Tab-separated table of C-alpha atoms in Angstrom:
chain	number	residue	atom	x	y	z
H	27	MET	CA	0.000	0.000	0.000
H	28	ALA	CA	2.808	2.406	0.839
H	29	SER	CA	4.251	2.084	-2.637
H	30	SER	CA	1.277	3.920	-4.139
H	31	TRP	CA	2.477	7.189	-2.670
H	32	GLU	CA	5.677	6.911	-4.644
H	33	TYR	CA	3.552	7.815	-7.677
H	34	PHE	CA	2.547	11.169	-6.243
H	35	GLY	CA	4.726	12.984	-8.749
H	36	GLU	CA	2.919	11.419	-11.680
H	37	LEU	CA	-0.495	12.293	-10.279
H	38	ALA	CA	0.120	16.016	-10.032
H	39	ASN	CA	2.869	16.352	-12.633
H	40	VAL	CA	5.819	17.567	-10.570
H	41	ALA	CA	7.430	18.734	-13.793
H	42	GLN	CA	4.980	21.642	-13.834
H	43	LEU	CA	6.561	22.893	-10.613
H	44	THR	CA	10.065	22.973	-12.080
H	45	GLY	CA	11.616	26.427	-11.988
H	46	ILE	CA	9.722	27.584	-8.896
H	47	ASP	CA	12.146	28.488	-6.120
H	48	ALA	CA	11.987	27.284	-2.528
H	49	LEU	CA	10.326	30.399	-1.077
H	50	LYS	CA	7.504	30.351	-3.627
H	51	LEU	CA	7.023	26.613	-3.128
H	52	ILE	CA	6.699	27.138	0.621
H	53	GLY	CA	4.084	29.830	-0.027
H	54	MET	CA	2.146	27.411	-2.245
H	55	ILE	CA	2.309	24.695	0.421
H	56	VAL	CA	1.069	27.065	3.137
H	57	LYS	CA	-1.870	28.093	0.930
H	58	ALA	CA	-2.723	24.480	0.058
H	59	ALA	CA	-2.602	23.529	3.756
H	60	SER	CA	-5.241	26.146	4.566
H	61	THR	CA	-7.762	24.440	2.255
H	62	ALA	CA	-7.050	20.797	3.151
H	63	ARG	CA	-10.179	18.673	3.716
H	64	MET	CA	-8.311	15.785	5.302
H	65	HIS	CA	-5.272	15.616	7.605
H	66	LYS	CA	-5.929	19.259	8.457
H	67	LYS	CA	-3.847	19.219	11.628
H	68	ASN	CA	-0.915	17.510	9.891
H	69	CYS	CA	-1.078	20.005	7.024
H	70	ARG	CA	-1.145	22.993	9.394
H	71	GLN	CA	1.791	21.683	11.431
H	72	PHE	CA	3.793	21.002	8.310
H	73	ALA	CA	3.022	24.443	6.858
H	74	GLN	CA	4.002	26.141	10.111
H	75	HIS	CA	7.315	24.307	10.121
H	76	LEU	CA	7.974	25.386	6.545
H	77	LYS	CA	7.240	29.003	7.471
H	78	LEU	CA	10.186	28.852	9.860
H	79	ILE	CA	12.324	27.485	7.045
H	80	GLY	CA	11.039	30.172	4.695
H	81	ASN	CA	12.136	32.902	7.117
H	82	LEU	CA	15.606	31.382	7.241
H	83	LEU	CA	15.877	31.013	3.455
H	84	ASP	CA	14.765	34.595	2.995
H	85	GLN	CA	17.683	35.725	5.131
H	86	LEU	CA	20.145	33.489	3.278
H	87	LYS	CA	19.315	35.100	-0.100
H	88	ILE	CA	18.822	32.029	-2.276
H	89	SER	CA	19.678	33.737	-5.558
H	90	GLU	CA	23.168	34.494	-4.240
H	91	LEU	CA	23.704	31.002	-2.862
H	92	LYS	CA	22.764	29.416	-6.180
H	93	LYS	CA	25.770	31.043	-7.809
H	94	TYR	CA	28.097	28.622	-6.037
H	95	PRO	CA	28.174	24.890	-6.912
H	96	GLU	CA	28.679	23.785	-3.296
H	97	THR	CA	25.451	25.505	-2.179
H	98	ARG	CA	23.450	25.168	-5.402
H	99	GLU	CA	23.212	21.366	-5.227
H	100	PRO	CA	21.694	21.104	-1.715
H	101	LEU	CA	19.319	23.974	-2.563
H	102	GLU	CA	18.119	22.131	-5.658
H	103	GLN	CA	17.619	18.982	-3.576
H	104	LEU	CA	15.661	21.054	-1.056
H	105	GLU	CA	13.449	22.417	-3.839
H	106	ASP	CA	12.820	18.897	-5.145
H	107	ALA	CA	11.713	17.846	-1.661
H	108	LEU	CA	9.433	20.896	-1.441
H	109	ARG	CA	7.829	20.025	-4.784
H	110	ARG	CA	6.998	16.554	-3.518
H	111	SER	CA	5.702	18.107	-0.310
H	112	TYR	CA	3.386	20.389	-2.265
H	113	ILE	CA	1.925	17.337	-4.004
H	114	LEU	CA	1.395	15.684	-0.620
H	115	VAL	CA	-0.382	18.673	0.947
H	116	HIS	CA	-2.395	19.503	-2.172
H	117	SER	CA	-3.588	15.903	-2.337
H	118	CYS	CA	-5.158	16.287	1.111
H	119	GLN	CA	-7.591	18.705	-0.517
H	120	ASP	CA	-7.954	17.282	-3.996
H	121	ARG	CA	-8.032	13.489	-3.770
H	122	SER	CA	-10.834	11.142	-2.767
H	123	TYR	CA	-11.875	11.641	0.850
H	124	LEU	CA	-12.331	7.903	1.408
H	125	TYR	CA	-8.949	7.195	-0.150
H	126	LEU	CA	-7.242	9.722	2.121
H	127	LEU	CA	-8.938	8.178	5.144
H	128	ALA	CA	-8.081	4.632	4.160
H	129	MET	CA	-4.456	5.566	3.459
H	130	GLY	CA	-4.280	7.541	6.708
H	131	TRP	CA	-1.143	6.108	8.301
H	132	ASN	CA	0.697	6.040	4.979
H	133	ILE	CA	0.069	9.769	4.624
H	134	VAL	CA	1.215	10.356	8.201
H	135	TYR	CA	4.439	8.551	7.321
H	136	GLN	CA	4.860	10.765	4.251
H	137	PHE	CA	4.571	13.921	6.369
H	138	ARG	CA	7.237	12.625	8.757
H	139	LYS	CA	9.466	11.620	5.864
H	140	ALA	CA	9.007	14.992	4.118
H	141	GLN	CA	9.968	17.020	7.194
H	142	THR	CA	13.023	14.861	7.872
H	143	GLU	CA	14.158	15.161	4.260
H	144	ILE	CA	13.658	18.939	4.075
H	145	ASP	CA	15.449	19.536	7.370
H	146	ARG	CA	18.374	17.394	6.225
H	147	TYR	CA	18.883	19.353	3.011
H	148	LEU	CA	18.461	22.623	4.886
H	149	HIS	CA	21.323	21.749	7.218
H	150	LEU	CA	23.685	21.405	4.291
H	151	VAL	CA	23.243	25.001	3.150
H	152	PRO	CA	24.068	27.095	6.237
H	153	LEU	CA	26.702	24.709	7.532
H	154	ILE	CA	28.601	25.108	4.256
H	155	SER	CA	28.337	28.822	3.609
H	156	LEU	CA	27.195	30.658	6.749
H	157	VAL	CA	28.433	28.615	9.669
H	158	ASP	CA	29.666	31.737	11.500
H	159	ASN	CA	26.378	33.636	11.176
H	160	ASN	CA	24.846	33.670	14.668
H	161	ARG	CA	21.371	34.721	13.559
H	162	VAL	CA	21.227	31.895	11.046
H	163	ARG	CA	22.316	29.472	13.754
H	164	GLU	CA	19.551	30.675	16.059
H	165	ARG	CA	16.882	30.218	13.407
H	166	LEU	CA	18.251	26.802	12.569
H	167	GLU	CA	18.010	25.808	16.230
H	168	VAL	CA	14.369	26.910	16.315
H	169	ILE	CA	13.677	24.719	13.290
H	170	GLU	CA	15.462	21.760	14.904
H	171	LYS	CA	13.344	22.107	18.053
H	172	ASP	CA	10.123	22.228	16.050
H	173	GLN	CA	9.572	18.470	16.002
H	174	CYS	CA	5.985	18.023	14.775
H	175	GLU	CA	3.907	15.030	15.829
H	176	TYR	CA	2.101	13.804	12.735
H	177	THR	CA	-0.696	11.351	13.467
H	178	LEU	CA	-4.372	10.434	12.966
H	179	ASP	CA	-6.965	11.634	15.455
H	180	ASP	CA	-9.394	9.202	17.111
H	181	GLU	CA	-12.297	9.988	14.781
H	182	GLU	CA	-10.169	9.464	11.683
H	183	GLN	CA	-8.954	6.109	13.028
H	184	LYS	CA	-12.538	5.067	13.746
H	185	ILE	CA	-13.688	5.870	10.210
H	186	GLN	CA	-10.600	4.227	8.727
H	187	THR	CA	-11.523	1.006	10.550
H	188	VAL	CA	-15.019	1.153	9.055
H	189	ILE	CA	-13.725	1.718	5.519
H	190	LEU	CA	-11.209	-1.112	5.688
H	191	LYS	CA	-13.705	-3.716	6.937
H	192	PRO	CA	-14.040	-6.583	4.412
H	193	GLU	CA	-17.839	-6.459	4.605
H	194	PRO	CA	-19.294	-3.140	5.860
H	195	ASP	CA	-22.729	-3.453	7.482
H	196	LYS	CA	-25.670	-1.103	7.941
H	197	GLY	CA	-24.111	0.577	10.963
H	198	ASP	CA	-20.951	1.259	8.979
H	199	ALA	CA	-23.043	2.827	6.219
H	200	VAL	CA	-24.488	5.257	8.770
H	201	VAL	CA	-20.994	6.259	9.917
H	202	LEU	CA	-19.909	6.673	6.300
H	203	LYS	CA	-22.909	8.853	5.516
H	204	LYS	CA	-22.113	11.090	8.453
H	205	THR	CA	-18.463	11.589	7.523
H	206	LEU	CA	-19.215	12.185	3.830
H	207	SER	CA	-21.853	14.734	4.738
H	208	TYR	CA	-19.221	16.513	6.797
H	209	SER	CA	-16.715	16.389	3.958
H	210	TYR	CA	-19.227	17.548	1.338
H	211	PRO	CA	-21.415	20.036	3.252
H	212	ASN	CA	-23.010	21.491	0.106
H	213	PHE	CA	-23.928	18.148	-1.456
H	214	SER	CA	-26.641	15.598	-0.820
H	215	PHE	CA	-25.451	12.145	0.214
H	216	ASN	CA	-26.027	10.733	-3.283
H	217	GLU	CA	-24.106	13.628	-4.834
H	218	ALA	CA	-21.245	13.123	-2.365
H	219	LEU	CA	-21.106	9.418	-3.234
H	220	LYS	CA	-21.030	10.292	-6.925
H	221	LYS	CA	-18.112	12.684	-6.370
H	222	GLU	CA	-16.222	10.059	-4.403
H	223	ASN	CA	-16.894	7.449	-7.042
H	224	GLU	CA	-15.515	9.725	-9.764
H	225	LYS	CA	-12.339	10.437	-7.785
H	226	LEU	CA	-11.839	6.769	-6.953
H	227	GLN	CA	-12.178	5.906	-10.632
H	228	VAL	CA	-9.251	8.259	-11.296
H	229	GLU	CA	-7.238	6.475	-8.595
H	230	LEU	CA	-8.187	3.134	-10.152
H	231	GLN	CA	-6.967	4.217	-13.581
H	232	GLN	CA	-3.723	5.458	-12.056
H	233	SER	CA	-3.101	2.127	-10.340
H	234	GLN	CA	-3.695	0.385	-13.667
H	235	ALA	CA	-1.220	2.702	-15.397
H	236	ASN	CA	1.349	1.893	-12.696
H	237	MET	CA	0.521	-1.836	-12.936
H	238	ASP	CA	-0.008	-1.910	-9.166
H	239	ILE	CA	-2.340	-4.874	-8.650
H	240	TYR	CA	-2.498	-4.526	-4.869
H	241	GLN	CA	-3.398	-0.862	-5.140
H	242	TYR	CA	-5.987	-1.661	-7.819
H	243	GLU	CA	-7.717	-4.184	-5.548
H	244	PHE	CA	-7.540	-1.780	-2.622
H	245	ILE	CA	-9.287	1.013	-4.562
H	246	GLN	CA	-11.813	-1.473	-5.915
H	247	HIS	CA	-12.678	-2.274	-2.291
H	248	LEU	CA	-13.313	1.434	-1.635
H	249	LEU	CA	-15.608	1.549	-4.656
H	250	ASP	CA	-17.472	-1.440	-3.205
H	251	VAL	CA	-17.813	0.474	0.069
H	252	THR	CA	-19.519	3.367	-1.740
H	253	GLU	CA	-21.914	0.874	-3.380
H	254	VAL	CA	-22.784	-0.642	0.003
H	255	ALA	CA	-23.440	2.806	1.428
H	256	ALA	CA	-25.609	3.707	-1.566
H	257	HIS	CA	-27.541	0.432	-1.189
H	258	TYR	CA	-28.369	0.971	2.482
H	259	HIS	CA	-29.254	4.608	1.833
H	260	SER	CA	-31.598	3.603	-1.020
H	261	GLU	CA	-33.085	0.809	1.068
H	262	LYS	CA	-33.800	3.221	3.890
H	263	ASN	CA	-35.516	5.676	1.548
H	264	ASN	CA	-37.626	2.895	0.027
H	265	LYS	CA	-38.729	1.714	3.465
H	266	THR	CA	-39.711	5.266	4.369
H	267	VAL	CA	-41.840	5.590	1.229
H	268	GLU	CA	-43.283	2.105	1.729
H	269	TYR	CA	-44.129	2.837	5.342
H	270	SER	CA	-45.881	6.061	4.369
H	271	GLY	CA	-47.806	4.200	1.645
H	272	ASN	CA	-48.889	1.445	4.028
H	273	SER	CA	-50.061	3.955	6.591
H	274	TYR	CA	-52.202	5.613	3.951
H	275	SER	CA	-53.589	2.287	2.707
H	276	ASP	CA	-54.367	1.114	6.226
H	277	ALA	CA	-56.236	4.292	6.906
H	278	ASN	CA	-58.271	3.929	3.713
H	279	GLY	CA	-58.850	0.256	4.440
H	280	SER	CA	-60.238	1.126	7.853
H	281	ASP	CA	-62.688	3.576	6.306
H	282	GLU	CA	-63.743	1.020	3.715
H	283	ASN	CA	-64.282	-1.612	6.390
H	284	ILE	CA	-66.403	0.756	8.398
H	285	GLN	CA	-68.538	1.544	5.337
H	286	LYS	CA	-68.813	-2.160	4.473
H	287	ASN	CA	-69.917	-2.992	7.985
H	288	ASN	CA	-72.491	-0.227	7.875
H	289	ASP	CA	-73.883	-1.523	4.554
H	290	THR	CA	-74.072	-5.061	5.961
H	291	LEU	CA	-75.831	-3.826	9.036
H	292	SER	CA	-78.339	-1.877	6.930
H	293	SER	CA	-79.060	-4.927	4.715
H	294	SER	CA	-79.669	-7.195	7.700
H	295	ARG	CA	-82.042	-4.715	9.114
């Protein structure tokens, strides 16, 4: 399952981000984090950490550092890591909500990995060129102390358990309806399911393109989950209509019986 996230670059076309410097990439990540629908806390923590890095890079004057081979290489590696990080954060807003929930711990791992990688490349720059700059050292120490705890909250873990069940039941469908309604506040439940289905189809096609059989089966399971939820939702609506119809028929039947009894009584008399 973890291997699927190695294809992040293909999904959002990292090549389109080529040429954007580190400071602009950090700004893009911070903006994307503010609109995340899933992993909101992780996105905010990550963005806040990158703000600290952005302040340091602004002081280092990147354009000047790129003139020298010994500092240009680690800066380019840092920018590559930031591009991948943008894809990660942007995906928390753009991809299927059910997919993001189901892949929860894999995404948590990616946040941890991204911060570790970015911090490592960052260390290479000041230690090479500005090791005697006290202010840079102080800011670097602040960044080192900012050890974020990326995780899933209790509610996310609960919903993830429901989604990953081999055979979701009626109770699971209720939980799923609640969480989708929260994720798509301006959509009806059927519309939300349709949106999720469309996004999961994109994921399915991507897994086929990558020839990832395990990932393909995993996404197919999520599509089955949406069908189960739709079935229970439809069944509930049908029962409601049927119940209303029966109530009406029973009422009419009672009136008819009363009239029939009255006619019988009149005839006997």
